[in-house]
XYZ file of C-alpha atoms in Angstrom:
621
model
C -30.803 -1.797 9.868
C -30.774 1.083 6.992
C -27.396 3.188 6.648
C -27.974 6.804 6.741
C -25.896 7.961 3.814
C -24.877 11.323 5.030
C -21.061 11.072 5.599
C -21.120 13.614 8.311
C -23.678 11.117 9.826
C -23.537 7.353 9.083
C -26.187 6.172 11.573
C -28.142 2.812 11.549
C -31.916 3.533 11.422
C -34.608 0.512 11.927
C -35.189 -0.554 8.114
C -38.629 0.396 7.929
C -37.636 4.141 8.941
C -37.621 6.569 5.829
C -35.552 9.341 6.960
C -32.469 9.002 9.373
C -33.826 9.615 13.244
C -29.847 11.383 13.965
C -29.751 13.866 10.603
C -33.329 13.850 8.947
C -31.540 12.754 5.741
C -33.372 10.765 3.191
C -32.502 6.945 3.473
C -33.674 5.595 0.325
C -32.143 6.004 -2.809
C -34.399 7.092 -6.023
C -37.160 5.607 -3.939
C -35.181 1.678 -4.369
C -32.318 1.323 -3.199
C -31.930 1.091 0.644
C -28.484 1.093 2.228
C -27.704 -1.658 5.018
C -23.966 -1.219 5.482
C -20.417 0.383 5.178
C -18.352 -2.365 3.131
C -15.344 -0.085 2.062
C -14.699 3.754 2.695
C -11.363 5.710 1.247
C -10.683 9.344 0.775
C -12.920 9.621 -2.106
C -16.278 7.686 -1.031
C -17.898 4.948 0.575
C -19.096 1.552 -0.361
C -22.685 0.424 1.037
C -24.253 -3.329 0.371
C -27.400 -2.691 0.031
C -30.671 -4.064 -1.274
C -33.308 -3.021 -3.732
C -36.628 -2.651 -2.591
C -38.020 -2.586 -6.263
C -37.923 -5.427 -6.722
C -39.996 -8.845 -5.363
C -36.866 -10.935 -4.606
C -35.513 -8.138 -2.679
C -31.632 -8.878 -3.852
C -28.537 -7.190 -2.460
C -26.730 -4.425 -4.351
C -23.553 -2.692 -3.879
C -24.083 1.381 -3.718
C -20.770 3.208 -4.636
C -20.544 7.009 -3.347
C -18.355 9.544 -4.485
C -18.171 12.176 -1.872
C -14.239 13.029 -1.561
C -12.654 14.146 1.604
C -9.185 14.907 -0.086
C -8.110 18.956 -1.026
C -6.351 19.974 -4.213
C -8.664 20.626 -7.441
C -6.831 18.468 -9.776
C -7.492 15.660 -7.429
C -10.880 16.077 -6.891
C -11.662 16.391 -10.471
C -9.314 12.817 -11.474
C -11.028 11.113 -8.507
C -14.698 12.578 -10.219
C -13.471 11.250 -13.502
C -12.372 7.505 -12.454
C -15.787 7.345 -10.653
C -17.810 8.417 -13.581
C -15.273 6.315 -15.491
C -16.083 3.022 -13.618
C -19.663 3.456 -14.611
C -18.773 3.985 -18.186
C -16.772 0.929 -18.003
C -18.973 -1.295 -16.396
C -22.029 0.125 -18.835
C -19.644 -0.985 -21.723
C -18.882 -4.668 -20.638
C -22.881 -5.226 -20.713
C -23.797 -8.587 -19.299
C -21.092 -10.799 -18.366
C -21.091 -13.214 -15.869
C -17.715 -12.599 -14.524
C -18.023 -9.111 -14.176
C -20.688 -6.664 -11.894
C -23.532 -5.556 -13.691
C -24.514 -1.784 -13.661
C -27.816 -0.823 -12.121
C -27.831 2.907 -12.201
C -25.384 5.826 -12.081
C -27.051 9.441 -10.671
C -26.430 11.873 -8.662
C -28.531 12.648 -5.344
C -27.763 15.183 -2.656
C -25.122 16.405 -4.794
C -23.265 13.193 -3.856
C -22.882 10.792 -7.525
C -23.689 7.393 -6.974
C -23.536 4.130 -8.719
C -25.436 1.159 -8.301
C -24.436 -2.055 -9.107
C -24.610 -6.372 -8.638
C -23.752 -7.768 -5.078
C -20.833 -10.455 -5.621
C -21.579 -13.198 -2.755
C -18.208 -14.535 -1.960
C -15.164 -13.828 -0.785
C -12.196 -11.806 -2.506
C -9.161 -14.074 -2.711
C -6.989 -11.970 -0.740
C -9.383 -13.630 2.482
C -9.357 -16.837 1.317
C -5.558 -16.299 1.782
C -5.707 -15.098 5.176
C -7.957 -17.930 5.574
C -6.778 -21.204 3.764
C -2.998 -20.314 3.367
C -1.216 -20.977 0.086
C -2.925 -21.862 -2.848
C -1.692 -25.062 -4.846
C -0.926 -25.850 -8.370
C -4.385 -26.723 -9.569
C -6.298 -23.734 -7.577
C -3.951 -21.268 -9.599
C -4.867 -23.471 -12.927
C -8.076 -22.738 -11.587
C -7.590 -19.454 -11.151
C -6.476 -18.967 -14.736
C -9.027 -20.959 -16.622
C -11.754 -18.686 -14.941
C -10.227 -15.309 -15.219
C -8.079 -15.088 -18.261
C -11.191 -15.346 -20.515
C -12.348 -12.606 -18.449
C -9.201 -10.702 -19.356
C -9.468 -11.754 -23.453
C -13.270 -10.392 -23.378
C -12.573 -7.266 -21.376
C -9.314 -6.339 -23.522
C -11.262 -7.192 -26.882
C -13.452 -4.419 -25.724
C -10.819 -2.789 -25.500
C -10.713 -2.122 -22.176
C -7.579 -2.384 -19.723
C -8.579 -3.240 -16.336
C -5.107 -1.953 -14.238
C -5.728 -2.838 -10.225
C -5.557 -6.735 -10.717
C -5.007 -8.000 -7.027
C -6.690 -10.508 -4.976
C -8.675 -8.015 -3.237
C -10.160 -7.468 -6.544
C -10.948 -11.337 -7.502
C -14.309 -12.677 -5.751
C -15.090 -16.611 -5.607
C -18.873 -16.830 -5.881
C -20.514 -18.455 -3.290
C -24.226 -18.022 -4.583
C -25.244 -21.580 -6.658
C -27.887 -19.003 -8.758
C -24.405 -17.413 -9.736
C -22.505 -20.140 -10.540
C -24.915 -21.203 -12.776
C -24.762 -17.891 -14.922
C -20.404 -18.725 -15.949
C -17.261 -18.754 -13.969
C -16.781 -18.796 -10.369
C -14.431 -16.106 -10.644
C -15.583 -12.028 -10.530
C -13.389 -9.427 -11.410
C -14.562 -6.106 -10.076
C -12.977 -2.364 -9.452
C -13.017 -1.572 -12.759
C -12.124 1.988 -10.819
C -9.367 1.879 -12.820
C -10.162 1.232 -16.080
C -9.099 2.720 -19.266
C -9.780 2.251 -23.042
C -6.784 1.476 -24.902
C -7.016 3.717 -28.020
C -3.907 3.972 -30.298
C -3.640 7.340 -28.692
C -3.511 6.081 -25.243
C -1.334 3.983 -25.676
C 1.162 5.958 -27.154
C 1.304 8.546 -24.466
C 2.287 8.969 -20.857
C -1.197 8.521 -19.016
C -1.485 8.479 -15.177
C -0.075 6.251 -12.917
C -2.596 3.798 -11.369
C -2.731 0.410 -9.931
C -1.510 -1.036 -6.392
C 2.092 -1.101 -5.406
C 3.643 -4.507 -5.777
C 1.082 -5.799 -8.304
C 1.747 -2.539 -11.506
C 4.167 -3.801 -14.482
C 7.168 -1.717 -15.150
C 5.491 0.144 -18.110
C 2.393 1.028 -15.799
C 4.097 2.155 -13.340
C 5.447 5.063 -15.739
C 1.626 5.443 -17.290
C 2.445 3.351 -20.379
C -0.413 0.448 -19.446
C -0.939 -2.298 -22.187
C -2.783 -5.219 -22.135
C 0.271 -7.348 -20.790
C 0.195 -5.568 -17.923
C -3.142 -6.823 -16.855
C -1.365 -10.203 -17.489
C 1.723 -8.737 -15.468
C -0.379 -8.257 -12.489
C -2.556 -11.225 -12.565
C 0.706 -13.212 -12.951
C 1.828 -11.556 -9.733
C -1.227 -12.153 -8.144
C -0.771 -16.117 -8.802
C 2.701 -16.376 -6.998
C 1.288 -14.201 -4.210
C -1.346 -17.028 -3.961
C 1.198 -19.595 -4.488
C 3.233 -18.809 -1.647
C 1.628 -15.839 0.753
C 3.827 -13.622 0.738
C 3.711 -10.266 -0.346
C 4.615 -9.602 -4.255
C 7.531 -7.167 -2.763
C 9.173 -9.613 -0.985
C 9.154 -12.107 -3.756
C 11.456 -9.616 -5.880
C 14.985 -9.483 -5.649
C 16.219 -5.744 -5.938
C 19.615 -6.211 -6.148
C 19.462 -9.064 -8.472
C 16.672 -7.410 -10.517
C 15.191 -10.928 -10.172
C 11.538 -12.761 -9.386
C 12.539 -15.146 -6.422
C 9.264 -16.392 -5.674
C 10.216 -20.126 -5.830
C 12.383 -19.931 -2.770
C 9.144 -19.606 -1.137
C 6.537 -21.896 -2.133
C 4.505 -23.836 0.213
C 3.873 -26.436 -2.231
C 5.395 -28.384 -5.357
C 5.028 -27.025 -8.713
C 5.437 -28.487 -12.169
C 7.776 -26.537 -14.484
C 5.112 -25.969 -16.871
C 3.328 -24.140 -14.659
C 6.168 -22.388 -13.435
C 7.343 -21.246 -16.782
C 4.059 -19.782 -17.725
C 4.203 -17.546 -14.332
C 7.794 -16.597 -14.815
C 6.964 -15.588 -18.325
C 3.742 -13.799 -17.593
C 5.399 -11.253 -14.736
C 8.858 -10.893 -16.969
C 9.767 -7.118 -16.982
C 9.972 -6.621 -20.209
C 6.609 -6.481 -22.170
C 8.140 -8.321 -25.732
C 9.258 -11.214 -23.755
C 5.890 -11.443 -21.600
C 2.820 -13.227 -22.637
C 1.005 -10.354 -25.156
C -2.582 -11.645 -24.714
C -4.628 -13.897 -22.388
C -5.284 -16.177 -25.159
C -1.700 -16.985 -25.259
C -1.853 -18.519 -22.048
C -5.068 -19.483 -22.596
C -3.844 -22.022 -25.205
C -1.159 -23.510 -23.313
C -3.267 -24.565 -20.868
C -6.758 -24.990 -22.348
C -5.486 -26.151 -25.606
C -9.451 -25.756 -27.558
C -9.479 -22.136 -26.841
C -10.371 -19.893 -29.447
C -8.848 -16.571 -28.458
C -10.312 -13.288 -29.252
C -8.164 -10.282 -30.466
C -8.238 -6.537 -30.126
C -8.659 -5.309 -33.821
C -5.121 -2.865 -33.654
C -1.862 -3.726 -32.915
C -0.089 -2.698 -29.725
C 2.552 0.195 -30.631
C 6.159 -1.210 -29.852
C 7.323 -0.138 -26.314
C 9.649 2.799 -26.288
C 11.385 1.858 -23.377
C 13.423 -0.846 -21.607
C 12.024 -2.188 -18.381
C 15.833 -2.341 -16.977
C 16.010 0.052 -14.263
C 19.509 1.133 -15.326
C 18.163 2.052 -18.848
C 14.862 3.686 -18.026
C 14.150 6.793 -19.857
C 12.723 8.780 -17.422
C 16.071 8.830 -15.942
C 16.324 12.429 -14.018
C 18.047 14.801 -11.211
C 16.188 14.239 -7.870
C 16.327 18.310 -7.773
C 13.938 17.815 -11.312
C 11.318 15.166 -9.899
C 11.149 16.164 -6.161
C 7.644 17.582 -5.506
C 4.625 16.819 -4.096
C 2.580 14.520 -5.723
C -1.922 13.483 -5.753
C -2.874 10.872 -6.824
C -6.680 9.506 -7.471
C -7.674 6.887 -4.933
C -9.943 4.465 -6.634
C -12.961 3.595 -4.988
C -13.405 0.171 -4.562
C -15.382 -2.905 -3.320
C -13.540 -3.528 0.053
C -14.105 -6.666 2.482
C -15.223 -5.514 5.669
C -11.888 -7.130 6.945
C -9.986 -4.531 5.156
C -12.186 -1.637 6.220
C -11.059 -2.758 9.381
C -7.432 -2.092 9.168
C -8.357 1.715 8.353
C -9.411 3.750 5.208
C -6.546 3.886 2.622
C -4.912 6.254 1.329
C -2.207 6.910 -1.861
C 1.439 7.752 -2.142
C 4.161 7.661 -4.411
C 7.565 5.548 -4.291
C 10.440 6.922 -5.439
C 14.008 4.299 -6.631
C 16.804 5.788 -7.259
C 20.099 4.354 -8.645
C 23.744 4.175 -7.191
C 24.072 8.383 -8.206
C 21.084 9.227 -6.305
C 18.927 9.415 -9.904
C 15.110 8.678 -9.891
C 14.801 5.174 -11.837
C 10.734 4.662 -11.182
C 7.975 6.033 -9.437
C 5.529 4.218 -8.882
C 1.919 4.385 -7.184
C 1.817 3.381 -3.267
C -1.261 2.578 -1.529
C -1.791 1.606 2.420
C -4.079 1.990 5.271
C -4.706 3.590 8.499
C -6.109 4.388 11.406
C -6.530 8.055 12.966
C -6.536 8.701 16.410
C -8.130 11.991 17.564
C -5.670 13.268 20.600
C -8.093 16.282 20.836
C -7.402 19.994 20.118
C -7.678 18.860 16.667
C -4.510 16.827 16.746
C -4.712 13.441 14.694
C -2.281 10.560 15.095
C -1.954 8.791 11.837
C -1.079 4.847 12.682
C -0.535 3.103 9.193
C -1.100 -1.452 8.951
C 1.874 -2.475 8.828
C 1.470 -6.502 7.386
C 3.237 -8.875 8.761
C 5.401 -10.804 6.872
C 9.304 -12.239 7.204
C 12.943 -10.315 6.337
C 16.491 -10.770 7.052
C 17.326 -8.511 9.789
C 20.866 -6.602 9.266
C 23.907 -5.661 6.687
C 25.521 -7.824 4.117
C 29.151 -7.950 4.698
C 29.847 -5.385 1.564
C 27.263 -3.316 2.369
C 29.193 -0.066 2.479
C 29.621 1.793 5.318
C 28.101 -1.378 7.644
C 29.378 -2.306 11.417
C 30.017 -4.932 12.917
C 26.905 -4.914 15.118
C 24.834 -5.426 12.034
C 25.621 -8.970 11.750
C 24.811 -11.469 11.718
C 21.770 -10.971 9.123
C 19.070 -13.392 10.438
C 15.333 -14.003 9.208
C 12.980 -12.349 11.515
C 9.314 -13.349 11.077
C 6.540 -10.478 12.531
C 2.808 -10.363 13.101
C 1.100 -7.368 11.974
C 1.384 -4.033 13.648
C -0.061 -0.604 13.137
C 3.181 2.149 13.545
C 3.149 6.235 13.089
C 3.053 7.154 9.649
C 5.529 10.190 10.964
C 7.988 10.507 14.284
C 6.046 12.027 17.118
C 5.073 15.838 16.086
C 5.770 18.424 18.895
C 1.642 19.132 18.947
C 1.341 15.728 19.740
C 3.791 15.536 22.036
C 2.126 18.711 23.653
C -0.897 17.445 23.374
C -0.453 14.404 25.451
C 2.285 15.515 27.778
C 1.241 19.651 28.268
C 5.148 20.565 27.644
C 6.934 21.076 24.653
C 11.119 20.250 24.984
C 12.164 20.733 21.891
C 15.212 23.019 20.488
C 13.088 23.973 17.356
C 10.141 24.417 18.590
C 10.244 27.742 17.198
C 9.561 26.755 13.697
C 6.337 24.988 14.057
C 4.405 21.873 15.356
C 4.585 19.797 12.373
C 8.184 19.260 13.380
C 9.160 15.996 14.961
C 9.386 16.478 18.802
C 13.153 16.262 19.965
C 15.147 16.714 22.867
C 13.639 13.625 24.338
C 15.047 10.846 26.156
C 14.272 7.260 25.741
C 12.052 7.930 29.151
C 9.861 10.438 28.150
C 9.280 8.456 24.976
C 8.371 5.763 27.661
C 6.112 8.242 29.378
C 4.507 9.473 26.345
C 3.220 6.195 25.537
C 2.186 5.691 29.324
C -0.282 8.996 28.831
C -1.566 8.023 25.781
C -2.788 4.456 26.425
C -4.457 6.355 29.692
C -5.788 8.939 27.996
C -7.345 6.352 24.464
C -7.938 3.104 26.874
C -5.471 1.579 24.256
C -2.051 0.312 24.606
C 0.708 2.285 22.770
C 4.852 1.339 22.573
C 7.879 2.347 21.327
C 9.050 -0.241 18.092
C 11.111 -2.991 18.562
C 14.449 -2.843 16.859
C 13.049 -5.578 14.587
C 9.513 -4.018 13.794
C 11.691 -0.691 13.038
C 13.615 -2.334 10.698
C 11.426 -4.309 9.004
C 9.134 -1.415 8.691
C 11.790 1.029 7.104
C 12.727 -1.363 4.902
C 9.392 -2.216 3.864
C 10.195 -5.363 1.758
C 14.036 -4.125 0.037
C 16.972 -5.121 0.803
C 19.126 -2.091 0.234
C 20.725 -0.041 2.427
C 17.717 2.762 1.723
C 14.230 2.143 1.111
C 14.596 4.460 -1.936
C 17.120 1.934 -3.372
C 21.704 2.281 -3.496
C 21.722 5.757 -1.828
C 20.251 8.753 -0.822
C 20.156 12.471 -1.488
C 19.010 15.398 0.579
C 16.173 16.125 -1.885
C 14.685 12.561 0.257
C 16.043 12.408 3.488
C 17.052 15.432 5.958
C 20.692 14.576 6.951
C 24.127 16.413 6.596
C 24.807 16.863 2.649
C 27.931 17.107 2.886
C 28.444 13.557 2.990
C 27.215 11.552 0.958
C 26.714 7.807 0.404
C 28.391 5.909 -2.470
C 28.149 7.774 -5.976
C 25.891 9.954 -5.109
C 26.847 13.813 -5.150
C 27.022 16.031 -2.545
C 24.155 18.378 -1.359
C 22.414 20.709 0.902
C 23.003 20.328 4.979
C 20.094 22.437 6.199
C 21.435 22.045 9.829
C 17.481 21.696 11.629
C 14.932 18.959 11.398
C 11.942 19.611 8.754
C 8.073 18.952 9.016
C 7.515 15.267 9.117
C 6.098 14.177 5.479
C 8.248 16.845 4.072
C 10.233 13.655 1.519
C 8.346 10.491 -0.120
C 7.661 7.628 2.050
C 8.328 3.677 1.752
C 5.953 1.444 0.378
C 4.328 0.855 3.344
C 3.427 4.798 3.669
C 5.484 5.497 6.458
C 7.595 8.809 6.268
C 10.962 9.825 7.489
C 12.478 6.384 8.663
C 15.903 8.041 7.341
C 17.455 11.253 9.049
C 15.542 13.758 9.990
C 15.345 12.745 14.080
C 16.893 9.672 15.904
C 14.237 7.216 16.517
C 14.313 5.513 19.953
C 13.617 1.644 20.221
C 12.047 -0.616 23.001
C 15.131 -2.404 22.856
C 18.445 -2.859 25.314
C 21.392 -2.173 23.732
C 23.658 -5.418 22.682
C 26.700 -5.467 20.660
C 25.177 -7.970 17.965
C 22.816 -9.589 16.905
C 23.974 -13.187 18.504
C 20.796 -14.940 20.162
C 18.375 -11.972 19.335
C 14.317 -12.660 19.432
C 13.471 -13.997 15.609
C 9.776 -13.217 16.040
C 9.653 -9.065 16.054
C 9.455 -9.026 19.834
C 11.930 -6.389 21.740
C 15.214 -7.422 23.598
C 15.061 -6.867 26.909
C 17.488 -8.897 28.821
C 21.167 -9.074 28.721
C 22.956 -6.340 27.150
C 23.913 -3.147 28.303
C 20.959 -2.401 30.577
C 21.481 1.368 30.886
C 21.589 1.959 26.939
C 19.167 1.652 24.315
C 18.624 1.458 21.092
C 18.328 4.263 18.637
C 17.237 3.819 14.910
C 17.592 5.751 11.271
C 20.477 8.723 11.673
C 18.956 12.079 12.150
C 19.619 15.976 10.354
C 22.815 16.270 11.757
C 24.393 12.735 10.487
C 26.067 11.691 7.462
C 24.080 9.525 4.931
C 25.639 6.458 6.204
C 24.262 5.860 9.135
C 20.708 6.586 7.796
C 21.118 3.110 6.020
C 18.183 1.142 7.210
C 20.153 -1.275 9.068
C 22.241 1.308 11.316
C 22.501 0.723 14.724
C 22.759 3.414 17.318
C 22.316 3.318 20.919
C 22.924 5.906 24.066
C 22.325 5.766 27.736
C 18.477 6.286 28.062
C 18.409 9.301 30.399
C 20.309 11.393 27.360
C 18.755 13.864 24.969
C 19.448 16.353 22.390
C 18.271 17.979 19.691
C 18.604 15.114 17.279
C 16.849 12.230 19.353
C 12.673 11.897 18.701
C 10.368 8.295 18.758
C 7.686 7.128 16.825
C 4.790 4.683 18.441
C 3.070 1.270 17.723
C -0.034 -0.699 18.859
C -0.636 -4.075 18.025
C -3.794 -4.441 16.184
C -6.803 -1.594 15.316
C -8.294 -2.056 18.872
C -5.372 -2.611 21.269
């Protein structure tokens, strides 16, 4: 089947049709290249494989277009820029083996496109998902094939950024093997050329949260952070887990060795540890380094200038950037990088960019860095969306350390919960969806607009809402475990906020007056606020503290003594007639925002302060 590439259309047409039957559109690209698929879509363009007709073998391509969906003029022109920029880049590298060749770059329809090689294989990220765990020798493996990649590409001086698994594909094809390494390295997105210039000044934040170095994440990229990343993506390899959950927060520590699947020499181990260090003097400066270590006949290959000394230290408490929430709170855009998605992932929704925000024990910004996530959206009619956001699944310890400040009793004990992946609201329940779905409207402010979180709710009509819903979509919608709530605000920390020590009310919508730990006081604004008012998590969900009480699945229970371990609600035992609500609300102090509060109130009660969010299971259910 041909792809119409109208994205107001996207039909499949029989392949020997010219024009699309649904829009008239032309189907084939400068008279060549003919579109056979949707392999990736974001916010700024869609990914086609495709093949090209010109010539006698037929081969498949891959057919990159730029047609952004996002508002804002500075935007729109970045996201223009890194797509003209990936063709640069990829025009620069030439011929290599290990990276995709460029075909073309035009524009057609007033849409820019760029042509390039079809990678057979899969991206390691499904190999994961697949296989489990890599070993010791497949990350040797790994290394041997891509860090000559990374001495070639950086000689030209070139600095690749979004290093991930999703961006590493295995070839499959034995023509390709034949032409070098089995390894491809493609979204080159990203890219920038590292100049004296650039590197000496503040540049734009880019990459994928989990896998950016400290310096990048302030738009300071070097070479080493390439080797930052593809150090992280190793021990995500090594032991499946996402690169958040491998860090340590509050020891400011790499702890991915408390999670391998598999033995590992300390050899091995030392080169990892030394390639994702935080600080770029102690980290490996060069591929080649490595390179010799473990293929001791390599010749490495240099960039011909020397790397300007770092003018900052990667400790979080010494950052440099170091300033007042009041200064840095704003909105923020970021460029979403078009890229060479598996099917799998354009599965799980189109993705879309956000920024996390750290603070330190006195409620000061410490690093922002770029978020990205995906998600689904649900028409509800009237032109009401629902925004559900993957959430992956993954393990944490559910609950409070004893010296967490400010903790109860019913916090404890901590225990490891391990959850399969769910999709959850990227904001609580909006009064237009709630009156959307339900044809009523209960809340106390609905006066100010229905971007504000529905309220006034009991843990019934919550129930009810989700009833309607599922009737009304033919899919099945709930209210969050206790676990999935938690493990979703937390989204792979371990403090008592997602945004690190403490909170102030320039993030979170609670009562200023009191504050949590050092941090000062501020403003009580005494009403809730539009949901995505404050930065989200890193999993790109919004408002998990204050703002509106969040009721849970869950019957209430005093602690967490014999609780479900595997994300599922408790519904037995207990206090039957309570419930459990989650996250503090606009009219609490800071405290019990923490993300491992516990609150809980008959279910037939409501006020002013008490909303929901929703889940479903997977991108069908």
């Amino acid at each position: 089947m041909a792809q119409c590439l109208n994205p107001n259309c996207l039909k499949s047409n029989p392949l020997e049709t010219k024009f699309c039957q649904s829009c008239g559109e032309k189907l084939i690209l400068r008279e060549r290249y003919c579109p056979l698929k949707i392999i990736g879509q974001g916010g700024f363009g869609i990914t086609f494989q495709a093949v090209d007709e010109d010539k006698p073998s037929k081969p498949f391509c891959v057919i990159k277009q730029f047609f952004p969906q996002a508002q804002g003029t500075n935007t729109l022109e970045k996201a223009a820029e890194l797509f003209a920029q990936e063709a640069e880049r990829l025009d620069s590298l030439g011929k290599h083996s290990q990276i995709p060749e460029l075909f073309a770059y035009f524009t057609q329809d007033n849409r820019q496109y760029l042509v390039q090689e079809f990678i057979d294989g899969q991206n390691l990220q499904q190999e994961l998902e697949e296989s489990g765990a890599f070993d010791e020798s497949q990350i040797l493996e790994l290394l041997k094939s891509l860090l000559p990649v990374l001495e070639f590409i950086h000689s030209q001086q070139v600095i690749h950024r979004d290093i991930k698994p999703e961006n590493i594909i295995r070839k499959s094809s034995p023509d390709a093997l034949e032409k070098g390494g089995d390894m491809v390295l493609v979204d080159f997105g990203a890219a920038k050329y590292a100049t004296m210039t650039a590197l000496a000044r503040m540049g734009t934040v880019i990459g994928s949260v989990g896998y950016v170095a400290p310096e990048q994440a302030i738009g300071k990229a070097t070479f080493a952070s390439d080797i930052y990343s593809l150090g992280v993506t190793c021990i995500n390899l090594l032991t499946g887990v996402e690169p958040f959950n491998l860090f340590d927060v509050s020891e400011n520590d790499w702890v991915w060795r408390n999670y391998l699947r598999s033995d590992i020499s300390d050899e091995v181990g030392e080169i990892l540890d030394k390639m994702i260090v935080g600080a770029t003097k102690k980290r490996f400066k060069n591929a080649g380094e490595i390179l010799s270590l473990i293929e001791p006949n390599f010749q490495p290959q240099t960039p011909n200038f020397t790397l300007p000394k770092p003018t900052f230290s990667p400790e979080i408490s010494q950052l440099s950037i170091i300033q007042s929430t009041a200064q840095r709170q704003k909105k923020y855009t970021f460029p979403l990088t078009i890229c060479q998605s598996p099917t799998e992932e354009l599965e799980k929704g189109e993705l879309f960019t956000f920024e996390v925000i750290t603070v330190n024990k006195s409620g000061y910004i410490t690093k922002v860095t770029l978020g990205s996530a995906r998600q689904k959206i649900e028409d509800l009619g009237n032109g009401i969306k629902l925004e559900m956001v993957y959430i992956p699944g993954g393990s944490f310890l559910m609950g409070s350390p004893k010296n967490e400040k400010e903790r109860d009793n019913s916090e404890s004990p901590q225990h490891q919960v391990t959850l399969q992946p769910f999709y959850m609201s990227k904001y609580p329940i909006t009064q237009e969806q709630y009156q959307v779905i339900m044809g009523k409207n209960p809340s106390s402010f609905k006066g100010k607009g229905g971007k504000r979180p529905v309220e006034s709710v009991n843990w019934y009509n919550a129930i009810e809402f989700c009833r309607e819903l599922s009737l009304k979509t033919g899919k099945t919608w709930k209210l969050p475990s206790e676990s999935q709530w938690e493990y979703a605000c937390r989204a792979g920390t371990r403090t008592p906020f997602y945004f690190g020590e403490t909170i102030t009310p320039d993030l979170v919508n609670y009562d200023g007056n009191s504050p949590y730990g050092n941090a000062p006081k501020g403003k009580y604004r005494e009403e809730t606020t539009d949901v995505g008012t404050f930065p989200p998590n890193a999993f790109g969900l919004y408002d998990m503290h204050g703002n509106v009480w969040e009721w849970c699945q869950d019957i209430w229970h005093d602690n967490y003594n014999e609780a479900p371990t595997d994300g599922s609600a408790w519904e037995t035992g207990g206090d039957s007639g309570s419930r459990v609500l989650r996250g503090g609300c606009w009219v609490i102090n800071s405290g019990i925002c923490r993300c491992a509060w516990r609150g809980d109130d008959v279910a037939d009660s409501c006020d002013d302060s008490r909303g929901f969010r929703i889940i479903s299971s997977s991108a069908t259910d």
